[in-house]
XYZ file of C-alpha atoms in Angstrom:
604
model
C 4.068 -25.169 -15.299
C 2.874 -21.459 -15.900
C -0.237 -19.884 -13.765
C -1.455 -16.264 -14.505
C -3.336 -14.547 -11.390
C -5.311 -11.507 -11.922
C -7.407 -9.020 -10.059
C -9.774 -6.264 -11.915
C -13.178 -4.755 -11.620
C -12.979 -3.104 -8.610
C -10.151 -1.346 -7.830
C -6.582 -2.021 -7.722
C -6.519 -4.620 -10.639
C -3.205 -6.669 -11.275
C -1.746 -9.357 -13.032
C 0.832 -11.954 -11.864
C 2.993 -15.015 -13.605
C 4.116 -17.849 -11.536
C 6.513 -20.678 -12.674
C 6.419 -23.812 -10.528
C 5.614 -21.609 -7.648
C 8.139 -18.916 -8.106
C 6.905 -15.568 -8.410
C 8.240 -14.542 -12.375
C 6.660 -10.910 -12.536
C 3.961 -9.155 -11.046
C 2.205 -5.488 -11.482
C -0.372 -3.303 -11.289
C -2.448 -1.826 -14.084
C -2.317 1.728 -13.149
C 1.519 1.671 -13.253
C 0.916 1.714 -17.572
C -2.360 3.615 -17.759
C -1.147 6.277 -15.216
C -4.761 6.139 -13.715
C -5.033 5.714 -10.365
C -6.401 2.535 -8.447
C -7.258 1.833 -12.544
C -9.683 -1.339 -12.042
C -10.271 -2.239 -15.940
C -9.216 -5.609 -17.293
C -5.125 -5.418 -16.534
C -4.200 -5.745 -19.743
C -0.830 -4.093 -20.045
C -0.036 -5.537 -16.857
C -0.826 -9.078 -18.205
C 1.270 -8.249 -21.551
C 4.336 -7.144 -19.322
C 4.052 -10.250 -17.169
C 4.112 -12.935 -20.674
C 6.957 -10.764 -21.879
C 8.836 -11.322 -18.788
C 8.708 -15.139 -19.204
C 8.814 -14.797 -22.898
C 5.765 -16.905 -23.169
C 2.263 -16.517 -25.137
C -1.359 -16.702 -23.545
C -1.564 -20.169 -25.125
C 1.188 -21.634 -23.273
C -0.459 -20.528 -19.453
C -1.524 -23.845 -17.795
C -4.059 -22.393 -15.792
C -5.568 -18.324 -15.332
C -6.983 -17.403 -11.726
C -9.220 -15.007 -10.962
C -8.963 -13.637 -7.552
C -12.792 -14.024 -6.487
C -15.986 -15.484 -7.326
C -18.010 -12.801 -9.233
C -21.364 -15.025 -8.924
C -21.169 -14.810 -5.067
C -20.569 -11.401 -5.349
C -23.659 -10.437 -7.384
C -25.819 -12.674 -4.473
C -24.318 -10.450 -2.022
C -25.535 -7.537 -3.955
C -29.108 -8.511 -4.716
C -29.419 -10.069 -0.927
C -28.430 -6.738 0.203
C -30.698 -4.559 -1.580
C -33.615 -6.885 -0.913
C -32.399 -6.652 2.885
C -33.238 -2.932 2.763
C -36.697 -2.422 0.717
C -37.213 0.926 -0.257
C -33.850 2.011 -0.202
C -30.644 2.029 -2.352
C -32.805 1.895 -5.473
C -30.671 4.800 -7.400
C -27.857 2.972 -6.241
C -28.871 -0.187 -7.281
C -29.737 1.172 -10.786
C -26.149 2.947 -10.898
C -24.101 -0.868 -10.357
C -26.480 -2.742 -12.177
C -25.324 -1.876 -15.871
C -22.080 -2.698 -15.103
C -22.761 -6.075 -13.862
C -24.880 -6.966 -16.736
C -22.680 -5.634 -19.136
C -19.417 -6.935 -17.662
C -18.790 -8.326 -14.408
C -21.165 -11.432 -14.664
C -19.208 -12.359 -17.731
C -15.793 -12.169 -16.342
C -15.195 -16.135 -17.134
C -15.692 -15.104 -20.770
C -13.965 -11.825 -20.516
C -11.158 -13.492 -19.655
C -11.320 -15.980 -22.604
C -11.827 -12.862 -25.101
C -9.187 -10.716 -23.540
C -6.528 -13.250 -23.426
C -7.257 -15.544 -26.445
C -6.758 -18.148 -23.657
C -8.808 -21.491 -24.048
C -8.243 -23.320 -20.681
C -8.801 -23.790 -17.525
C -9.844 -20.769 -15.375
C -10.338 -21.107 -11.403
C -12.080 -18.711 -9.146
C -10.766 -18.899 -5.698
C -12.562 -16.593 -3.271
C -12.235 -13.177 -2.403
C -10.273 -13.874 1.501
C -8.911 -17.550 0.107
C -6.925 -15.557 -2.447
C -5.707 -12.723 0.241
C -4.821 -15.665 2.517
C -2.525 -17.330 -0.086
C -0.539 -14.437 -0.674
C -0.115 -13.863 2.922
C 0.965 -17.610 3.874
C 2.561 -19.176 0.616
C 5.379 -16.293 0.316
C 5.938 -16.105 3.953
C 8.867 -17.921 5.527
C 6.732 -19.786 7.867
C 6.206 -23.420 7.013
C 2.722 -23.392 8.795
C 1.165 -20.420 10.405
C -2.457 -18.673 11.563
C -3.546 -16.136 9.044
C -5.360 -13.060 9.383
C -7.733 -11.701 6.351
C -8.990 -8.406 6.752
C -10.576 -5.583 4.300
C -13.593 -3.944 3.296
C -15.479 -6.697 1.792
C -15.136 -9.562 -1.013
C -17.781 -11.943 -1.803
C -19.621 -11.742 2.091
C -16.868 -12.179 4.042
C -14.680 -9.187 5.312
C -12.174 -10.642 7.244
C -11.324 -14.218 8.038
C -8.338 -16.300 9.627
C -7.492 -19.718 9.518
C -4.443 -22.111 9.263
C -1.926 -22.327 6.563
C 0.045 -25.660 6.775
C 2.296 -26.863 3.616
C 0.277 -26.489 0.707
C -2.640 -26.188 2.413
C -5.078 -23.216 3.500
C -8.105 -23.509 5.899
C -10.237 -20.849 6.513
C -11.545 -21.856 10.079
C -14.157 -18.318 10.080
C -15.206 -15.675 8.642
C -16.928 -11.978 9.741
C -19.700 -11.602 6.716
C -20.666 -7.800 5.271
C -21.933 -5.436 6.000
C -19.984 -5.757 9.282
C -16.612 -4.832 8.509
C -13.682 -3.269 9.851
C -12.318 -2.091 6.390
C -15.430 -0.215 5.513
C -15.915 1.184 9.050
C -12.176 2.552 8.475
C -14.011 3.434 5.145
C -16.279 5.553 6.751
C -14.367 7.811 8.790
C -12.279 8.047 5.635
C -15.366 9.196 3.998
C -16.265 11.729 6.631
C -13.082 13.375 7.008
C -13.268 14.361 3.979
C -10.622 11.882 2.143
C -11.270 9.544 -0.651
C -12.775 6.050 0.203
C -10.260 3.220 -1.120
C -7.338 5.730 -1.505
C -7.202 8.087 1.578
C -7.320 5.573 3.829
C -3.811 5.883 4.842
C -3.892 9.361 5.207
C -6.534 9.096 8.059
C -3.862 6.938 9.763
C -1.521 9.519 9.228
C -3.419 12.250 10.962
C -4.399 10.221 14.040
C -1.144 11.337 16.024
C -2.386 14.622 15.966
C -5.719 13.871 17.543
C -7.115 12.705 20.727
C -9.151 9.610 21.218
C -12.246 11.664 22.298
C -14.997 9.575 20.239
C -13.985 6.076 21.228
C -16.470 5.626 23.561
C -19.021 7.086 21.616
C -17.998 4.534 18.686
C -18.245 1.593 21.220
C -21.650 2.813 22.644
C -23.418 3.463 19.415
C -21.925 1.962 16.161
C -20.153 -0.966 17.313
C -20.720 -4.067 19.293
C -17.013 -5.094 19.926
C -17.197 -8.680 21.477
C -14.034 -10.341 23.441
C -12.697 -12.722 20.072
C -12.400 -9.553 17.956
C -15.952 -10.012 16.059
C -18.706 -7.365 16.193
C -21.534 -6.390 14.993
C -22.304 -2.599 13.434
C -25.358 -0.559 14.200
C -26.392 0.056 10.293
C -28.863 2.925 11.269
C -25.764 4.966 11.121
C -24.243 4.065 7.839
C -25.416 3.981 3.999
C -22.755 2.066 2.648
C -25.050 -1.089 1.873
C -27.114 0.184 -0.395
C -26.468 4.249 -1.017
C -23.921 6.332 -2.685
C -22.623 7.472 0.223
C -20.379 5.603 3.073
C -22.658 7.484 6.476
C -25.705 9.289 6.843
C -27.345 12.448 8.510
C -27.560 10.493 12.037
C -23.550 9.489 11.956
C -22.902 13.613 11.568
C -25.417 14.096 14.488
C -23.131 11.591 16.302
C -19.727 13.306 15.696
C -20.650 17.107 16.084
C -21.918 18.080 12.156
C -21.647 17.360 8.519
C -18.646 15.336 6.844
C -15.574 17.625 6.613
C -15.674 19.013 2.485
C -12.887 17.629 0.783
C -9.803 19.916 0.615
C -11.163 22.118 2.867
C -9.179 23.089 6.067
C -8.516 20.477 8.615
C -9.822 21.155 12.159
C -9.148 19.126 15.523
C -12.195 17.254 14.881
C -11.351 15.322 12.235
C -7.684 14.829 13.893
C -9.733 13.420 16.855
C -12.086 11.490 14.850
C -8.833 9.991 12.886
C -7.244 9.186 16.286
C -10.327 7.486 17.426
C -11.071 5.079 14.736
C -7.587 4.154 14.336
C -7.505 3.345 18.249
C -10.761 1.407 17.675
C -9.151 -0.448 15.058
C -6.052 -1.345 16.793
C -8.213 -2.867 19.622
C -10.399 -4.855 17.023
C -7.133 -6.418 15.124
C -5.754 -6.995 19.109
C -8.914 -8.730 19.958
C -8.677 -10.996 16.618
C -5.405 -11.697 16.987
C -5.650 -12.936 20.418
C -8.431 -15.316 19.471
C -6.645 -16.943 16.395
C -3.303 -17.534 18.821
C -5.823 -19.064 21.524
C -7.490 -21.235 18.608
C -4.995 -22.442 16.577
C -1.924 -22.137 19.220
C 0.087 -21.326 15.969
C 3.474 -19.642 16.189
C 3.280 -17.004 13.664
C 0.685 -15.301 12.022
C 0.288 -13.806 8.447
C -1.728 -10.748 7.183
C -3.171 -9.651 4.277
C -6.293 -7.798 3.098
C -6.693 -3.871 2.496
C -6.405 -3.240 6.593
C -2.988 -4.842 7.076
C -1.571 -2.030 5.307
C -2.456 -0.383 8.259
C 1.043 -0.447 9.665
C 0.513 1.540 12.755
C -1.798 -1.252 14.003
C 0.759 -3.722 12.671
C 3.361 -2.401 15.047
C 1.139 -2.720 18.004
C 0.408 -6.217 17.194
C 4.055 -7.165 16.829
C 4.786 -5.342 20.027
C 2.090 -7.483 21.705
C 4.282 -10.411 21.104
C 0.920 -12.547 20.707
C 2.736 -14.415 18.222
C 6.765 -15.043 17.645
C 6.474 -13.348 14.390
C 4.390 -11.587 12.287
C 4.405 -11.259 8.042
C 2.569 -9.134 6.050
C 2.056 -9.517 2.231
C 3.380 -6.016 1.043
C 0.623 -6.251 -1.821
C -1.796 -6.437 0.903
C -4.787 -4.972 -0.864
C -6.708 -6.362 -3.819
C -3.537 -6.354 -6.423
C -2.171 -9.093 -4.208
C -5.317 -10.717 -4.773
C -3.490 -11.616 -8.203
C -0.813 -13.233 -6.718
C -2.318 -15.333 -3.917
C -4.833 -16.820 -6.270
C -2.256 -18.089 -8.559
C -0.662 -19.662 -5.650
C -3.710 -21.187 -4.270
C -3.777 -22.859 -7.822
C -0.439 -23.932 -7.801
C -0.225 -25.086 -3.855
C -3.765 -25.929 -3.000
C -5.534 -26.873 -6.372
C -2.549 -29.023 -7.677
C -1.073 -30.254 -4.382
C 2.287 -28.594 -4.902
C 4.414 -28.381 -1.513
C 5.252 -24.824 -0.311
C 8.873 -23.734 -0.628
C 10.965 -24.416 2.217
C 12.759 -21.059 3.085
C 14.092 -19.309 6.262
C 13.343 -15.682 3.956
C 10.376 -14.754 2.196
C 9.916 -15.773 -1.657
C 8.528 -12.027 -2.041
C 12.137 -11.068 -1.443
C 12.064 -7.362 -1.872
C 9.206 -7.500 -3.951
C 10.827 -6.371 -6.905
C 8.531 -7.733 -9.731
C 7.904 -5.453 -12.213
C 9.302 -3.519 -15.181
C 12.708 -3.077 -15.695
C 14.713 -0.608 -18.196
C 18.540 -1.985 -19.665
C 21.064 0.981 -19.806
C 20.544 0.300 -23.588
C 17.117 1.359 -23.115
C 17.735 4.371 -20.742
C 20.126 5.972 -23.159
C 18.420 5.336 -26.018
C 15.372 7.253 -24.331
C 17.932 10.344 -23.509
C 19.536 10.295 -26.553
C 16.037 10.539 -28.334
C 14.649 13.460 -26.359
C 18.274 15.287 -26.424
C 18.133 15.190 -22.411
C 21.612 16.136 -20.944
C 22.982 13.512 -18.630
C 26.133 12.311 -17.227
C 26.931 8.625 -17.378
C 28.658 7.655 -13.933
C 30.776 4.094 -12.375
C 28.486 2.374 -9.272
C 31.291 4.217 -6.875
C 30.903 7.436 -8.278
C 27.222 7.220 -8.548
C 26.748 6.391 -4.949
C 29.600 8.793 -3.675
C 27.582 11.923 -5.652
C 23.949 11.049 -4.823
C 25.129 10.570 -1.017
C 26.686 14.327 -1.210
C 23.459 15.647 -2.979
C 21.551 14.160 0.046
C 24.163 15.810 2.348
C 23.568 18.945 0.402
C 19.856 18.761 1.231
C 18.957 18.338 -2.482
C 16.096 16.197 -3.271
C 16.648 13.000 -5.928
C 14.634 11.003 -7.970
C 15.950 7.684 -7.730
C 14.690 5.064 -10.161
C 16.552 1.617 -10.420
C 16.054 -2.349 -11.645
C 12.640 -3.581 -11.492
C 9.825 -1.749 -9.858
C 7.805 -2.520 -6.568
C 4.533 -4.772 -6.656
C 2.517 -3.357 -3.850
C 1.879 0.463 -3.107
C 4.575 1.244 -1.476
C 8.295 2.574 -2.989
C 11.057 0.426 -1.702
C 14.070 1.745 -3.115
C 13.600 1.345 -7.078
C 10.950 4.278 -7.540
C 11.714 6.506 -4.708
C 12.091 10.247 -4.172
C 14.803 10.576 -1.585
C 16.530 13.128 0.740
C 18.446 13.738 3.495
C 16.385 12.660 6.860
C 18.488 14.566 9.153
C 17.132 17.980 7.664
C 14.600 19.666 9.805
C 12.979 21.595 6.838
C 13.209 18.381 4.465
C 9.473 17.106 5.413
C 7.976 20.641 4.489
C 10.100 20.993 1.520
C 9.176 17.585 0.088
C 5.347 17.927 0.890
C 4.472 21.325 -0.573
C 7.470 21.271 -3.360
C 7.483 18.091 -4.486
C 4.744 15.992 -3.975
C 2.439 18.877 -3.767
C 0.524 17.030 -0.952
C -0.862 17.734 2.895
C 1.736 18.771 5.286
C 0.853 16.832 7.818
C 1.811 13.939 6.215
C 4.735 12.007 7.295
C 7.448 10.485 5.401
C 9.151 6.863 5.759
C 12.664 6.166 6.629
C 14.831 3.622 4.463
C 17.312 2.396 7.284
C 20.177 -0.332 6.712
C 18.932 -3.962 8.015
C 21.921 -4.201 10.199
C 21.226 -0.590 11.703
C 17.485 -0.594 12.685
C 17.875 -1.786 16.057
C 20.016 1.580 16.870
C 17.686 4.138 15.358
C 14.159 2.093 16.124
C 12.775 0.617 19.225
C 12.422 -2.719 17.188
C 14.182 -5.867 17.017
C 13.837 -7.232 13.733
C 13.676 -6.157 10.100
C 10.651 -4.250 8.384
C 11.450 -4.518 4.215
C 7.736 -3.234 3.309
C 7.276 -0.149 5.167
C 4.327 -2.012 6.998
C 5.795 -2.061 10.601
C 5.708 1.446 12.704
C 7.879 1.936 15.886
C 9.269 4.247 17.710
C 12.602 6.388 16.774
C 15.180 4.995 19.413
C 14.578 6.959 22.736
C 18.092 8.374 22.681
C 17.609 9.646 19.454
C 14.526 11.854 20.461
C 14.621 15.381 21.511
C 11.781 15.998 24.077
C 9.493 18.512 23.337
C 8.839 21.260 26.307
C 5.614 21.754 27.868
C 5.121 24.784 25.981
C 5.662 23.090 22.616
C 3.394 20.163 23.357
C 0.585 22.639 23.892
C 0.924 23.478 20.315
C -2.082 22.700 17.939
C -1.595 19.747 16.094
C 0.134 19.843 12.697
C 2.020 23.364 14.223
C 4.211 20.650 16.480
C 5.302 19.392 12.588
C 8.274 22.310 13.145
C 9.714 20.652 16.035
C 12.649 19.221 15.543
C 11.649 15.718 17.131
C 14.978 13.924 17.061
C 18.125 13.068 15.276
C 16.179 12.248 11.988
C 13.146 15.019 12.071
C 11.966 14.413 8.638
C 10.619 11.125 9.114
C 9.929 10.833 12.863
C 6.248 11.704 13.235
C 5.035 14.009 16.017
C 4.258 11.286 18.480
C 8.031 9.996 17.367
C 6.789 7.314 15.353
C 8.340 6.074 11.839
C 7.146 3.746 9.540
C 10.056 1.894 8.792
C 11.770 0.328 5.397
C 14.782 -1.716 6.379
C 16.974 -2.193 3.394
C 18.817 -5.567 2.935
C 22.011 -6.442 0.976
C 20.348 -9.580 -0.326
C 17.304 -7.625 -1.456
C 18.431 -4.411 -3.041
C 22.172 -4.241 -3.367
C 22.329 -0.847 -5.183
C 19.820 0.718 -2.774
C 21.848 -0.285 -0.051
C 25.126 0.643 -1.179
C 23.814 4.307 -1.525
C 22.156 4.326 1.902
C 26.131 2.861 3.157
C 27.886 5.375 1.576
C 25.435 7.935 2.834
C 26.051 6.096 6.536
C 29.975 6.619 6.201
C 29.884 10.089 5.733
C 27.531 11.138 8.296
C 27.083 8.610 10.715
C 23.339 8.301 9.896
C 22.176 5.252 8.284
C 18.836 6.528 7.802
C 17.514 8.500 4.523
C 13.706 9.779 3.312
C 11.999 7.544 1.131
C 8.836 8.700 -0.769
C 7.225 7.061 -3.649
C 8.121 8.369 -7.300
C 5.131 10.628 -8.079
C 2.853 13.312 -7.232
C -0.198 13.563 -5.486
C -2.790 11.495 -7.255
C -0.492 10.098 -9.924
C 0.739 6.496 -9.841
C 4.174 5.632 -9.288
C 6.140 6.128 -11.776
C 6.899 3.106 -14.144
C 9.223 4.050 -17.163
C 12.051 6.320 -18.106
C 9.721 8.887 -19.350
C 7.159 8.790 -16.352
C 10.149 9.288 -14.186
C 11.222 12.340 -16.233
C 8.062 14.315 -16.518
C 7.624 13.805 -12.605
C 11.116 15.401 -12.261
C 10.071 18.250 -14.561
C 7.371 19.099 -12.839
C 8.441 19.449 -9.606
C 11.334 20.926 -7.371
C 13.335 17.633 -7.534
C 17.063 18.550 -7.905
C 18.747 15.834 -9.524
C 17.160 12.395 -11.293
C 18.707 9.159 -11.531
C 18.170 6.322 -14.121
C 20.255 3.511 -13.597
C 24.118 4.816 -13.552
C 22.541 8.069 -15.442
C 22.336 11.420 -13.581
C 20.204 14.148 -14.529
C 21.069 17.591 -13.020
C 17.927 20.109 -13.218
C 20.000 23.150 -14.273
C 21.180 21.402 -17.029
C 17.624 20.639 -18.611
C 16.158 22.683 -21.664
C 12.937 23.821 -20.818
C 10.397 21.148 -20.355
C 7.294 21.798 -22.241
C 4.579 19.781 -20.555
C 1.710 18.209 -23.025
C -0.947 18.223 -20.736
C -2.175 19.843 -17.031
C -0.791 17.324 -15.146
C -2.752 18.966 -11.754
C -6.509 18.352 -13.592
C -5.182 14.936 -14.772
C -4.350 13.133 -11.769
C -7.803 13.564 -9.513
C -6.505 14.049 -6.149
C -6.792 11.371 -4.018
């Protein structure tokens, strides 16, 4: 039985195909169209999914769409009616797209797919809950879904038990932890639905000086984690902006302009909203534990990508273990809706496994050795082809020599993180590597930290964590004995100046508060990436390397060898590895770019 899940028309559209409950393929549309957060119908992603299973659309048994468009339209209308006289401009902007497209999604799906079968529409947070629970290693667990907004719900919790998902309670729009975080993202000069992780990365440079102001004026937080927001400070229900003048007056001036100099105020704002978010999530989790009594917790929704808050949840030991959907945002709704149809609607039992059926989340496109060679030969690109043994040996030597390597292997990851198959890698021990990779490879803000990939069996020797973190969704401190404590003078340095202090044995992946956003690499999930890091470990005694996504700022992660080659040539990367092919930058012919990529890829 084949079920296709689709998410589309808001941001991060995606498709996922499952066969008898097993995930066959999943991908985001942006990887194919090269348009970041592409919201259009995921035509290319669907084509890829069907091709992976070697089927046509008429062989699909069901199609599932990740939310209920009419309920969402109802929320839109009721919201405008609730604020009479406000939001006319926003209403006029939104209506044409609704009338032309979003209200006709069932017809659009039938037409685009040439599909006459049954199409089902779970609610948005049901899809998130299903994406969190069904792939998890637990036969029953509580779940928490948290994002900006679905139809009406902005967060929900409940219980997953074998093939059933039961939502016990919801928080409703406009009171939203995701939109609160997005409001601060907007106010600190970053892009909404894209720059939230930058706010999280900026937070350690700041002080929580606005926390009490937020509680006193903006949010009324209850013991159970529910809350109401004072909408006098926000424009997002009816306007085209997230915040208003009253919000600016409360936080010492107008919003920061995009790309302008960051000041201590933005850092303090980032720290403050991060602290409030962590408190809300903590109270929610404690309440869910109290109500459900479950041992385990599963999370999904865009806010579940807040790996700092996730790490705190884990350390508070509210639940024995937590599992987070790696495609926690709307893209994961495609997977959740398909699984919900298979398990909840069709009553098929949940797969029993002590490991997640998501594995390493490698469900995207893959290119064979023949296909890569054909591409290289056709373009007259110089390369060397080597065995696995020589490959791992050579690449680990490049890393030791502080070279930066584009690493393109196997199936593309599903979710926003590169997990070792579409990655740029470097030596985590180098004090210069963070600055070099930010400014010369990624062309992004210098404050942003890089994540470590560590051998799963070594994770507890290098980080303060006692379990694997396969999806880069947990933050923990670098092990105390690996840290270099800052002197009093160094502590007094202005936020970003602290970056230049060597804070541990692996400074390139150690944030200024000694934390790290960890990816553990399990041999079963990704044997090639594991072998590379192991080779590096045997030579250096360090089982940790830098792993950042294979793209430049504003560009979707590379999908194909052509995307990878272009990114390699546009940046100051030293080597590109495509499967077993090694490309040395020094041997490459002059690259004539057909586009001005710095203009093409809109800064996020």
